[in-house]
Coordinates of C-alpha atoms and ligand atoms in Angstrom, one line a residue:
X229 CA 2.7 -12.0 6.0
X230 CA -1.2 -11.4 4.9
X231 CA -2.0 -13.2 1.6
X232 CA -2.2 -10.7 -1.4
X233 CA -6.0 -10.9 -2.6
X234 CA -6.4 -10.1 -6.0
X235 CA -9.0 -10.3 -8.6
X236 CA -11.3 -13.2 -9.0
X237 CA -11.6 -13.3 -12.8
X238 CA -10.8 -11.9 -16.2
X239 CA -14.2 -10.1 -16.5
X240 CA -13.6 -8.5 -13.1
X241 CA -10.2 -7.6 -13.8
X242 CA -11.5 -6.5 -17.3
X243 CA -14.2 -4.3 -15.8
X244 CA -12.0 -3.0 -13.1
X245 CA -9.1 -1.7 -15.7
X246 CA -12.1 -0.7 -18.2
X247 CA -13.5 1.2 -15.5
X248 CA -10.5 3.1 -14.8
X249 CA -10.2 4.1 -18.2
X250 CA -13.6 5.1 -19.0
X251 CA -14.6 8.3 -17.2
X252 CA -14.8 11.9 -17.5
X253 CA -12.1 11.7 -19.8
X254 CA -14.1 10.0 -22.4
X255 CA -17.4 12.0 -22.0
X256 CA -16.4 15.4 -22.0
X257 CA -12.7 15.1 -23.0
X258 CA -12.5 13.2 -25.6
X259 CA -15.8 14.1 -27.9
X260 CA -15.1 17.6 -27.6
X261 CA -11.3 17.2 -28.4
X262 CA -12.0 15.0 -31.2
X263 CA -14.3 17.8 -32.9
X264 CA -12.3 20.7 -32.4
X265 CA -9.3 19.3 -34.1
X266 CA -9.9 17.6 -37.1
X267 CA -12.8 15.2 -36.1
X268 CA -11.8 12.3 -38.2
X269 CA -8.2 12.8 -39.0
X270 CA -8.0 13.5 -35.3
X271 CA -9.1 10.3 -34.3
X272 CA -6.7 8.3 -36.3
X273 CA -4.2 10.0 -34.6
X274 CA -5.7 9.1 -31.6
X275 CA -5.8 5.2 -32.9
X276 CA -2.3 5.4 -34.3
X277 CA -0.9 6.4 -30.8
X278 CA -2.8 4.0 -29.2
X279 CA -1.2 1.3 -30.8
X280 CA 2.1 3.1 -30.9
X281 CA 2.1 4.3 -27.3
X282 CA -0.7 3.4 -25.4
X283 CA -1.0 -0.1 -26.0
X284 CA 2.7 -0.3 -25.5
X285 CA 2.5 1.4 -22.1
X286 CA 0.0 -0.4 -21.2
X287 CA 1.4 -4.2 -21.7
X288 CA 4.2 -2.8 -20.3
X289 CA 2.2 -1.5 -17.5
X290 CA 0.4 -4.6 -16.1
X291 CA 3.7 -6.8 -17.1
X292 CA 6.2 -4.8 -14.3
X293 CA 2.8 -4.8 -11.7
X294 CA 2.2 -8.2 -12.2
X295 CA 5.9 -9.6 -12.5
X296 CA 6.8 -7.7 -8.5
X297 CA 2.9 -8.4 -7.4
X298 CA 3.6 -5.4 -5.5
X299 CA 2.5 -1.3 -5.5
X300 CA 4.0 0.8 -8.0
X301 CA 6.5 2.6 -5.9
X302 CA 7.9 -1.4 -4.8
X303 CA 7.4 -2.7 -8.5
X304 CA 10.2 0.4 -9.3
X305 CA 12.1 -0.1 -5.9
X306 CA 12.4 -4.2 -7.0
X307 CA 13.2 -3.7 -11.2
X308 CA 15.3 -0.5 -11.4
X309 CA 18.4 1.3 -10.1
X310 CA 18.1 4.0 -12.5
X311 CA 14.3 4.8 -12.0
X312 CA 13.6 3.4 -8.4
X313 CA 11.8 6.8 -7.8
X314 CA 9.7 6.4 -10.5
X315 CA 7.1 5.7 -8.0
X316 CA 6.6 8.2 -6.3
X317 CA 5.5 10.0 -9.4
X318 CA 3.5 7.2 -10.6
X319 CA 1.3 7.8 -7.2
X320 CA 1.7 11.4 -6.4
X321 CA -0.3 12.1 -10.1
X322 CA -3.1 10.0 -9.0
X323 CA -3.1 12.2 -5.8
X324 CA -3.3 15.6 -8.3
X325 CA -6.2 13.9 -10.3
X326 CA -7.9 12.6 -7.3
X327 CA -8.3 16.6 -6.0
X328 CA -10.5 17.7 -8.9
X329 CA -11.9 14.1 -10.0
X330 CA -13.9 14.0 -6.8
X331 CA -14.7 17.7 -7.0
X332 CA -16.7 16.9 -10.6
X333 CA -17.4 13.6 -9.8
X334 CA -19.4 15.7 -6.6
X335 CA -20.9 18.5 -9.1
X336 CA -22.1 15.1 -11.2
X337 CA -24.2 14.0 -8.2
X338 CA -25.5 17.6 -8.0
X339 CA -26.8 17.7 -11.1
X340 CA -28.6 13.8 -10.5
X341 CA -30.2 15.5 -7.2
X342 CA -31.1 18.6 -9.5
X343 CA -32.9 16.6 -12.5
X344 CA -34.7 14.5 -9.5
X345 CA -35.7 17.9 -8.0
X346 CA -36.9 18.7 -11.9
X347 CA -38.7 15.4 -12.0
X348 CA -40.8 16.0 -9.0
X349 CA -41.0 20.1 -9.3
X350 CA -38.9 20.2 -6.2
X351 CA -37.0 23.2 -4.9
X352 CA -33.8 21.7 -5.4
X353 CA -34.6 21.4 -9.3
X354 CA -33.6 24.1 -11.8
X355 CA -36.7 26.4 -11.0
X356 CA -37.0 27.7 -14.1
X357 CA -33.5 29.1 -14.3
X358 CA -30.9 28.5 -17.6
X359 CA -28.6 25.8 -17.2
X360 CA -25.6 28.7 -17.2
X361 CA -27.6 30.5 -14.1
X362 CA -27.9 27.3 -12.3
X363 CA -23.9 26.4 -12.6
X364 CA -23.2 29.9 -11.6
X365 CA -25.3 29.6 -8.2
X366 CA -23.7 26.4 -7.7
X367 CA -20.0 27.6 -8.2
X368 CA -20.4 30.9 -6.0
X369 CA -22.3 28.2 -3.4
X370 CA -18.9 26.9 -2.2
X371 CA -20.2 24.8 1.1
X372 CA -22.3 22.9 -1.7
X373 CA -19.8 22.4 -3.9
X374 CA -17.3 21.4 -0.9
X375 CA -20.4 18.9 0.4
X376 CA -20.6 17.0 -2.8
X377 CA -17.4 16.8 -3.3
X378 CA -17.1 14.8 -0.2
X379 CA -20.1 12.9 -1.0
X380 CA -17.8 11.7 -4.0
X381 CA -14.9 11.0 -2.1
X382 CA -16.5 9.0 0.4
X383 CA -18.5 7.2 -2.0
X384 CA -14.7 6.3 -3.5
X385 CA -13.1 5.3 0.0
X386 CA -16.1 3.0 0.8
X387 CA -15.5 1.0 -2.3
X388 CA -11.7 1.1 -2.0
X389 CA -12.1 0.6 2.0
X390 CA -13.8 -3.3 0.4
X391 CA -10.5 -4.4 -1.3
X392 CA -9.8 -5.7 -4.8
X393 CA -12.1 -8.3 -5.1
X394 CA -14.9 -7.3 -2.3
X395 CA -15.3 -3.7 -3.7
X396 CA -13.6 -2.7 -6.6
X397 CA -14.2 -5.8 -8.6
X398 CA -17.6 -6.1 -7.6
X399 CA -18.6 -2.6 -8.2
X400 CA -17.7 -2.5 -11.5
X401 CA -18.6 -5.7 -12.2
X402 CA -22.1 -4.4 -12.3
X403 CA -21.3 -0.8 -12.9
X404 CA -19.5 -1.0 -16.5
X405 CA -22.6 -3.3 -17.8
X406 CA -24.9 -0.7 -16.1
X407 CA -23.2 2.4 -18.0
X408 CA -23.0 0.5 -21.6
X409 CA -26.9 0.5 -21.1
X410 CA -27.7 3.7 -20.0
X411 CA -25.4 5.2 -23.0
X412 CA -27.1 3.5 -25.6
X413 CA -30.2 4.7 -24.2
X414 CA -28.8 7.8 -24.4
X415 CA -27.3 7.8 -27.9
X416 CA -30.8 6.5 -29.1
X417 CA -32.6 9.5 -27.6
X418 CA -29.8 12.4 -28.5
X419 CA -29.6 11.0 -32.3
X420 CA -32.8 11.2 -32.7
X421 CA -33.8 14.8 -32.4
X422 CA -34.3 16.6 -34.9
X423 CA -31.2 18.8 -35.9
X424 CA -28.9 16.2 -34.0
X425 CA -26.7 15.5 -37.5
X426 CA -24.7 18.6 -36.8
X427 CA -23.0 17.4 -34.1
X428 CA -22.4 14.3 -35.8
X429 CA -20.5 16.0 -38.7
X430 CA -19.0 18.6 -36.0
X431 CA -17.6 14.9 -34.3
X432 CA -16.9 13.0 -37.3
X433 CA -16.6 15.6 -40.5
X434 CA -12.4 14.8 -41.7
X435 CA -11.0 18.1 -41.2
X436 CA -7.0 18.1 -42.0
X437 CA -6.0 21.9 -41.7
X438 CA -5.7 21.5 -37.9
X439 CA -3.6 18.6 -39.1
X440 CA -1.3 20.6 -41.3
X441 CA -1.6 23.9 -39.2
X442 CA -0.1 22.7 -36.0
X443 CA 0.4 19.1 -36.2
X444 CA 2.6 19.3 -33.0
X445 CA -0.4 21.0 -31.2
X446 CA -2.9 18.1 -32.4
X447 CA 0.0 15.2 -31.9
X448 CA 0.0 16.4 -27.9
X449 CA -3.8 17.2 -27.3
X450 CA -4.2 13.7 -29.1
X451 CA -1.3 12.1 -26.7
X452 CA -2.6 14.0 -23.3
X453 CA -6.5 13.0 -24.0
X454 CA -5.2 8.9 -24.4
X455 CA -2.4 9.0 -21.3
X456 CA -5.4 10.3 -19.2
X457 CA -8.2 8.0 -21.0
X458 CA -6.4 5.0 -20.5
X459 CA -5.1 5.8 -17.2
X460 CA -1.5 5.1 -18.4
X461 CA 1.8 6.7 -16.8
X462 CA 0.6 7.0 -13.6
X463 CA 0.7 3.6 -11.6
X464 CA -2.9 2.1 -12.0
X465 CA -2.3 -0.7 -14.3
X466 CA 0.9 -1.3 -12.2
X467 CA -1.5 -1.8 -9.5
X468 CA -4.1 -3.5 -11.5
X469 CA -1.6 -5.8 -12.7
X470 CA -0.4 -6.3 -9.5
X471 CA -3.2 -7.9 -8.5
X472 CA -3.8 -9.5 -12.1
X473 CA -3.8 -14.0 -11.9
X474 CA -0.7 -15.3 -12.9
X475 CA -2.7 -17.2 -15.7
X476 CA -4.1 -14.2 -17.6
X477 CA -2.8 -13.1 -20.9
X478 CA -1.8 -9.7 -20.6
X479 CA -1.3 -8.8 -24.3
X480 CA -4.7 -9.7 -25.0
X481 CA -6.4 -7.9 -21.9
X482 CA -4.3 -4.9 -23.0
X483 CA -5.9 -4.9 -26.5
X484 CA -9.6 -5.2 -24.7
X485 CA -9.2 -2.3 -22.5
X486 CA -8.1 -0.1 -24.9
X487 CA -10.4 -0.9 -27.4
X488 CA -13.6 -0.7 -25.3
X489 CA -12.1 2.5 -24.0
X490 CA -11.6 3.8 -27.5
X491 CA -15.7 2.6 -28.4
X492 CA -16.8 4.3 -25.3
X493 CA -15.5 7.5 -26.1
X494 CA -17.4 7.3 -29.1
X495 CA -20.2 6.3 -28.3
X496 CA -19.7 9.0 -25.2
X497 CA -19.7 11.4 -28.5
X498 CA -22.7 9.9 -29.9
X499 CA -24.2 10.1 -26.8
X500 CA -23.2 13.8 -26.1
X501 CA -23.0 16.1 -29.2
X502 CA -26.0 15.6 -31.1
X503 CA -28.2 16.4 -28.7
X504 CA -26.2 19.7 -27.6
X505 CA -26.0 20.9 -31.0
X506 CA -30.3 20.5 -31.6
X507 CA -31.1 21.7 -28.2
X508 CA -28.6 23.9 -27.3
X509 CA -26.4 25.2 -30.6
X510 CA -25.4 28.5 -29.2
X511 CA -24.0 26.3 -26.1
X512 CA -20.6 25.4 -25.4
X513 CA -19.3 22.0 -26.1
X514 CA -16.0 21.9 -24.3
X515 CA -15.0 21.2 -20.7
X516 CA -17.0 21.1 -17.9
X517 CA -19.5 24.1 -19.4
X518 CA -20.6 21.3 -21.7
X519 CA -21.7 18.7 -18.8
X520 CA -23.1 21.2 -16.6
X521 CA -24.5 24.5 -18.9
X522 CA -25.1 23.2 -22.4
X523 CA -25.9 19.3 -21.5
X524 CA -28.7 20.6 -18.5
X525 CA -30.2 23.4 -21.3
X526 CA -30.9 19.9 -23.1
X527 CA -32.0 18.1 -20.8
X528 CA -34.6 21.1 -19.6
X529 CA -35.3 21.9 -23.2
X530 CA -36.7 17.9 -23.9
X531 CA -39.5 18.9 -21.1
X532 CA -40.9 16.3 -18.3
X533 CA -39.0 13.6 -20.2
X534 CA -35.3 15.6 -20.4
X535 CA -35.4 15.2 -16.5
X536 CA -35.7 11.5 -16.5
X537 CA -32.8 11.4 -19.5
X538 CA -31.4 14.2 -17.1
X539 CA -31.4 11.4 -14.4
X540 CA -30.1 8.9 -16.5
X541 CA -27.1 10.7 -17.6
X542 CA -25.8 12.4 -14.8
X543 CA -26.1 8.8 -12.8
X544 CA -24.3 7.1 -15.8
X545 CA -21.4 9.8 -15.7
X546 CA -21.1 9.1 -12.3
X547 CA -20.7 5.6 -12.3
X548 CA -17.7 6.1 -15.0
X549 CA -16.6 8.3 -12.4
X550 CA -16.3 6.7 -9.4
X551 CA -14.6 3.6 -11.2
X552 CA -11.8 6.1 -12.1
X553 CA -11.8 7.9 -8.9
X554 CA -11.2 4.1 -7.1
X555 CA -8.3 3.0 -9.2
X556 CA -6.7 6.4 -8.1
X557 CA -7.3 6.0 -4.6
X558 CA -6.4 2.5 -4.6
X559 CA -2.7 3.3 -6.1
X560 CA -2.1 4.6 -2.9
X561 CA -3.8 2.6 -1.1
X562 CA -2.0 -0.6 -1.8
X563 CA 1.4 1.2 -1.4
X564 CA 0.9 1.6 2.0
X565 CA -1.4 -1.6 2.4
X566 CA 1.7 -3.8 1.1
X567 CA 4.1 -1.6 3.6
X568 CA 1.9 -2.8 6.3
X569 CA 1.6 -6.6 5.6
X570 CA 5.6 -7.0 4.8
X571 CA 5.9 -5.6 8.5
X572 CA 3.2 -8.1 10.0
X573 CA 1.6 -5.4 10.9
X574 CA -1.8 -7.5 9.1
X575 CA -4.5 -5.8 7.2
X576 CA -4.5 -1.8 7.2
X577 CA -6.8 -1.7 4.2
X578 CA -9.7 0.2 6.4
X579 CA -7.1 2.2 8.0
X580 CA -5.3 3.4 5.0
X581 CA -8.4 4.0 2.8
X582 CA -10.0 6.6 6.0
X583 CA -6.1 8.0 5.7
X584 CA -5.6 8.6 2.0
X585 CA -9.3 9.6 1.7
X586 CA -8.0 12.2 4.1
X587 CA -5.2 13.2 2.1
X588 CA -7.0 13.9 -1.0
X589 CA -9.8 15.6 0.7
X590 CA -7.6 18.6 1.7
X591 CA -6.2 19.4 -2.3
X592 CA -10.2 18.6 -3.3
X593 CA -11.8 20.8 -1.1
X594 CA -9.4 23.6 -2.6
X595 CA -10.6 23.1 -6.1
X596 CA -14.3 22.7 -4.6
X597 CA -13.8 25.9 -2.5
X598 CA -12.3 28.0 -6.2
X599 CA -15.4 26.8 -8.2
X600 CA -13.2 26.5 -11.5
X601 CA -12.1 30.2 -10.6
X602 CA -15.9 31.6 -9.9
X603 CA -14.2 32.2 -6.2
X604 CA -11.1 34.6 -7.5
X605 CA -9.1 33.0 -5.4
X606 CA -5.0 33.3 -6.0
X607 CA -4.1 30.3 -8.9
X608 CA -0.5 29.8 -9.8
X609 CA 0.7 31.9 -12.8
X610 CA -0.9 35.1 -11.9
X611 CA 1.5 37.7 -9.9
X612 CA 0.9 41.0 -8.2
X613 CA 3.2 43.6 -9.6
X614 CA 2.4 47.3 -8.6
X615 CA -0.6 46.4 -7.2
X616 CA -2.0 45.5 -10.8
X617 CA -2.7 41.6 -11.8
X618 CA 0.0 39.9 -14.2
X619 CA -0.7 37.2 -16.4
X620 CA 2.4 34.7 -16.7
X621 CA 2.5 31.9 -19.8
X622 CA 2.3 29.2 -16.7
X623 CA -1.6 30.8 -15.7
X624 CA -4.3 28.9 -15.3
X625 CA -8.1 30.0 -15.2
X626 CA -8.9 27.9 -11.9
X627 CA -7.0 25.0 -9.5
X628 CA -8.1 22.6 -11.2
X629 CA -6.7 23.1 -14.7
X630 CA -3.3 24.0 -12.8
X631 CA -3.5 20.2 -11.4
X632 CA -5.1 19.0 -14.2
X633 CA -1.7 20.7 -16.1
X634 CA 0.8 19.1 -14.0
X635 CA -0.6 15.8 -14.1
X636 CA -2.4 15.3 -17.6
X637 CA -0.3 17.3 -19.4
X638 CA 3.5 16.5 -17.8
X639 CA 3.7 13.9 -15.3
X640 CA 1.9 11.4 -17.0
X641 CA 3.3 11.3 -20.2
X642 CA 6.7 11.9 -18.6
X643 CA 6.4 8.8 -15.9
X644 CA 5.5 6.4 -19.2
X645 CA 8.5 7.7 -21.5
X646 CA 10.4 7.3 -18.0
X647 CA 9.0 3.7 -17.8
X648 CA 9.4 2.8 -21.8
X649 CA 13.0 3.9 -21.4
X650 CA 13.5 1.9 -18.1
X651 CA 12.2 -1.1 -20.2
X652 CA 13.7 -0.3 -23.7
X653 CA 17.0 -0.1 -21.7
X654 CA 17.8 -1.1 -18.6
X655 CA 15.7 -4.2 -17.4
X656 CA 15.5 -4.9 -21.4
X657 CA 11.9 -5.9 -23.0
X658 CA 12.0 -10.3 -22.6
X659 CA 11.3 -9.0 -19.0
X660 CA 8.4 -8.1 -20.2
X661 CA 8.1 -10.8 -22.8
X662 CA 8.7 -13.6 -19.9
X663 CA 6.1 -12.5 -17.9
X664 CA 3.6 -12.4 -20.3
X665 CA 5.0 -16.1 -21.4
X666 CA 5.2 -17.6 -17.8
X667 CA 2.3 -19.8 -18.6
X668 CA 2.7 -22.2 -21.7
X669 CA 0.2 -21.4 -24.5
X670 CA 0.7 -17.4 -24.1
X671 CA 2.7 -16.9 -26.6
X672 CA 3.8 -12.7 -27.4
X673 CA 2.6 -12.4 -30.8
X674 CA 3.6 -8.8 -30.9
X675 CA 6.9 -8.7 -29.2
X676 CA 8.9 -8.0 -31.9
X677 CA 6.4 -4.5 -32.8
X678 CA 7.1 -4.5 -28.7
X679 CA 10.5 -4.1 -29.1
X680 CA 10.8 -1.8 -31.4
X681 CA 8.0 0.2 -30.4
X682 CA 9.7 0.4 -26.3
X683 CA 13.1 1.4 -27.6
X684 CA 12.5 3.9 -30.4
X685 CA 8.9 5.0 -31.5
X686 CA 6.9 5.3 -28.1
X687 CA 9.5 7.6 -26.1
X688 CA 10.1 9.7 -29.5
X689 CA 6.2 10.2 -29.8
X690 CA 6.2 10.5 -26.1
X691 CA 8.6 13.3 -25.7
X692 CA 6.6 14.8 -28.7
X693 CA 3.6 14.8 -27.1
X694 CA 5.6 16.1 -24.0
X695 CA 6.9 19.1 -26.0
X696 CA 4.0 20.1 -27.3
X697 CA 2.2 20.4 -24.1
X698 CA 4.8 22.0 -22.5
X699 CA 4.9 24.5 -25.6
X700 CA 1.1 24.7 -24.8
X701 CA 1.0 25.5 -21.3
X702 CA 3.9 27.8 -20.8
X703 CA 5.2 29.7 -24.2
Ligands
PFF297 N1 -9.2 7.4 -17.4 C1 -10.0 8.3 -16.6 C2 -10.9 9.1 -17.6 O1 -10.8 9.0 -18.8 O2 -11.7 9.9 -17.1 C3 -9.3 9.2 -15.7 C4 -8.1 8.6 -15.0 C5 -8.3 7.5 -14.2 C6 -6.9 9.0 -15.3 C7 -7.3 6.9 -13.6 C8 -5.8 8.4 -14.8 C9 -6.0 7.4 -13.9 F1 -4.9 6.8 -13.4

């Protein structure tokens, strides 16, 4: 059997799982989120759960991936009678998330081309058109959108296609120092323009009626926003683990990632909502309107200049996003990778990267081809009755908020209350404990908050969370 080669150090493995987490998720999701419900009071929600649940999850997480060494379908196969399918759903969400990931990850790379285009009064630049005009085109033009969106995904398979170490490792090895700089470049320029406070009181201001209003509402959009942040529930830190030295202290890595995921969503905020609120206050600061409408207005508003920031930005999301989009791919990836070696067959890594790759494409080049709904096509939720549209509770505006639904909003927090229980329960938590204790001097510090945490408060929080998106998307 073909040796297992994982990462080559801590700050690779550290960059790798950082990189998962920080992404899209933390640049448009998390800022905007964090402003429209509470600001301040929000995010200690946000902090409490990450302790509570996330950084539970996530110890437990790389603990199971690293204890099998094996994919996350295996590590469930190997632990577990009860939840041996667990698996499956731990890889088929990365699969959902993959189909639109790529498909902004590709409108991210438009938007570099058009701010080069800007730069050198090209024809692929803005031409003079708003930043809403521009998105438009660009959503009606669906052989562009499918383009980039392939651009993406290939970009993603050629890192994945160069393993653990010779690709993922290395790419964000350089990657995640690259972003850190490129954001604070971009923080200093945003909170400095005049007018730029508001959107630092908009972020930050404490605001505790949403709190007391619907705390259940806040408590899931709170939960949803870190599962996907810290790519949790879904089989990449089984992976990651997986592939994590025997010698590294888990509990300790666990605390790193989440807190430099945590910082960059700040500073994502920083970065982000000043500068929309002095150049563009009548734009829109949530979901994908605000990276491609309000955040180009900016950028074309600054003058020569904004196209350079433009530049800047749009590469420094993209960067973010491709280290998401390869710790998706490689979840299923190293499923069928592992398959391959246990039957001698020897290393399928190319093979299986070209073939997954594949696989995404086809979900992918459905949300490219709806244009967040600017096509009209059919999206579930929405019935013909009498030849007159109906609205059902389960509607979505376009594919990829249906996907993003099913996988942000149910399968990931489901698959880690599944996990917590599987723990809390049936394989018991010193499985967890040992492994992080296999080498002498890591001692669990937290294991009895562990404990308690596995058993009682993450899956109660966690089918909270549950049941308030579910109450969200369909009642
Ligand atoms: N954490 C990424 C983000 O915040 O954009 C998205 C993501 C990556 C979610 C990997 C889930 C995942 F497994």
């Amino acid at each position: 059997m073909e040796e297992r080669k994982g990462f080559k150090s801590t700050f690779g493995f550290l960059m790798a799982a950082v990189g998962s987490a920080v992404g899209l998720g933390n640049i448009w999701g998390f800022p905007n989120k964090m402003g429209s419900n509470g600001g301040f009071a929000f995010l200690l929600v946000y902090i409490i759960l990450a302790v509570l649940c996330g950084y539970i999850v996530m110890v437990g997480e790389l603990a199971i991936g690293r204890k099998t060494g094996k994919s996350a379908i295996a590590t469930y196969q190997t632990l577990s009678r009860k939840f041996k399918w667990l698996g499956w759903l731990a890889t088929l969400s990365p699969f959902l998330i993959l189909s639109f990931y790529c498909a902004l990850g590709g409108y991210c790379i438009k938007y570099m081309v058009l701010n080069v285009g800007n730069l050198f009064g090209a024809e692929f630049g803005t031409n003079g058109l708003s930043g809403g005009a521009v998105f438009e085109a660009f959503m009606l033009n669906q052989t562009e959108g499918v383009v980039f969106g392939i651009i993406f995904l290939l970009l993603t398979m050629l890192i994945v296609m160069g393993g653990v170490a010779g690709g993922i490792e290395k790419f964000c090895s350089v990657g995640m120092p690259a972003l850190a700089v490129m954001l604070v470049v971009i923080i200093i320029r945003s909170c400095t323009l005049p007018g730029a406070v508001e959107g630092l009181k908009f972020m930050f201001m404490p605001n505790f009626e949403p709190l007391k209003e619907n705390f259940l509402g806040v408590l899931a959009t709170a939960g949803g926003q870190m599962f996907f942040s810290l790519s949790l529930g879904m089989g990449v830190m089984i992976t990651y683990g997986s592939y994590l030295d025997k010698k590294k202290d888990i509990a300790k890595n666990a605390l790193v990632i989440i807190c430099f995921d945590t910082l960059v969503a700040l500073m994502a905020g920083l970065a982000v909502l000043p500068a929309a609120f002095a150049l563009d206050p009548e734009g829109k600061i949530g979901g994908p309107s605000l990276l491609f409408v309000t955040l180009q207005n900016v950028f074309d508003n600054m003058g020569t200049i904004g196209a350079v920031f433009g530049i800047i930005f749009y590469l420094l999301v993209i960067l973010a996003a491709v280290s998401s989009s390869i710790s998706l791919l490689e979840v299923i990836v190293t499923h069928f990778c592992d398959k391959a070696a246990a039957k001698g067959k020897g290393d399928k890594r190319k093979a299986y990267s070209v073939i997954a790759a594949l696989a995404a494409s086809v979900l992918m080049v459905l949300v490219c081809l709806d244009g967040l709904g600017y096509s009209g096509y059919w999206v579930p939720g929405r019935v013909l009755v009498d030849g007159a549209w109906q609205y059902t509770a389960m509607y979505n505006d376009c594919w990829l908020d249906f996907f993003d639904m099913l996988s942000e909003g149910i399968m990931m927090p489901l698959g880690a209350l599944l996990m917590c229980l599987m723990i809390g329960y049936e394989i018991g938590p010193d499985v967890v404990r040992d492994e992080i204790e296999r080498n002498e001097g890591h001692k669990m510090k937290s294991y009895g908050f562990f404990k308690i945490c596995v058993r009682f408060i993450t899956p109660l929080l966690m089918a909270m969370v549950l049941i308030g998106q579910i109450k969200d998307f369909f009642l």
